[in-house]
Amino acid sequence: EKRNPHLFDLAQGLVFRCHIIYYKQISSNHLLSDKDLLIFNFHHALFDFPSMEVFHHDLNQAYTTGQLLYDDNTNLRYLDYAVIEQQMSMTGASMFWLDALHNCKLDQTLSLPFDRYRLSSEHRTGRGTSISFDFGQDLSHDFLIHASSNNISIEHLTFAIYFIFLFKLTNGQTDLCLAMNINNNRYRDELKSIIGLFQNVIPLRCQFDPHWYFHQLLEHIQEIITKSMKFSYFPLQRILNQHPHVSKHAFLDTSLEYISYNNNNIMMIGDSQLVPGSFLFSINEDEILS
């Protein structure tokens, strides 16, 4: 299921597989036994991480009630959304991104202190290394207290601190642009119950005065994130097409994503636990920008 590239066929609409693994033998009544597995495998072209919660809700409803309260004639489908998105006017979003990135050096790599450099002609493998660290209880507590006492979101505070971090690493660069991952871009209520790919990547540009107080920077970060999120539905490829003279989109090399994670969110189907699984896979630049 993980390594076979021929399981899916986007041209034929083969984007989902359901696979049963029997631990010992197939039962005569075709019921699953202890340690048997039921695997649901989705192609990423129509399934993002928030889709997992939608799928779990529908699967649990079908399993426990024997029916699914869904009507193709009245409910909005992902296919409907894709067609509507192609036809909808994006003049306002287009003008916003043109203005937001005016005179921005999108092809200029941040002068970060790397210990090794990748050649421009080197092929991306899609693999990476993850390093984690803990801020500690005291610093984490101060972080949360500052956010709550100033009535700001933890996400905005995180981005403000990250831009200060980049400012120091780049020896005082005051026009910074990075990639912001939008994993749940369901910006309308009717989209929240749809399984599909609503991910996008948008540029987040921060121009600031190094003499600002921290609260001034924080207010600026709140403003640019709020405005950018309003037009986050505008596809990244169309943003890049607005700058045809740029051959290398260097801002995509630096990104930040804020994720709120609840470790106690166990998914159950009846008396069975649903376990999400993921694995490394290789992607090319065209897929990243789509």
PDB file of N, CA and C in Angstrom, residues 14 111 117 128 175 225 239:
ATOM      1  N   LEU A  14      -9.219   6.898  -9.862  1.00  0.00           N
ATOM      2  CA  LEU A  14      -8.904   5.915  -8.818  1.00  0.00           C
ATOM      3  C   LEU A  14      -8.039   6.596  -7.758  1.00  0.00           C
ATOM      4  N   SER A 111      19.879  35.163   3.897  1.00  0.00           N
ATOM      5  CA  SER A 111      21.274  34.866   4.266  1.00  0.00           C
ATOM      6  C   SER A 111      21.315  34.220   5.643  1.00  0.00           C
ATOM      7  N   TYR A 117      25.387  24.004   2.023  1.00  0.00           N
ATOM      8  CA  TYR A 117      24.530  24.653   1.039  1.00  0.00           C
ATOM      9  C   TYR A 117      24.161  23.677  -0.072  1.00  0.00           C
ATOM     10  N   GLY A 128      13.624  14.960   4.507  1.00  0.00           N
ATOM     11  CA  GLY A 128      14.123  15.993   5.402  1.00  0.00           C
ATOM     12  C   GLY A 128      14.454  15.420   6.760  1.00  0.00           C
ATOM     13  N   ASP A 175      13.054  43.298   5.403  1.00  0.00           N
ATOM     14  CA  ASP A 175      12.013  42.916   4.439  1.00  0.00           C
ATOM     15  C   ASP A 175      12.109  41.411   4.262  1.00  0.00           C
ATOM     16  N   ILE A 225      -1.223  38.994   8.668  1.00  0.00           N
ATOM     17  CA  ILE A 225      -1.746  37.628   8.662  1.00  0.00           C
ATOM     18  C   ILE A 225      -3.247  37.640   8.424  1.00  0.00           C
ATOM     19  N   ILE A 239      -0.273  33.135  -7.868  1.00  0.00           N
ATOM     20  CA  ILE A 239       0.548  34.186  -7.254  1.00  0.00           C
ATOM     21  C   ILE A 239       1.915  34.237  -7.928  1.00  0.00           C
TER      22      ILE A 239
END
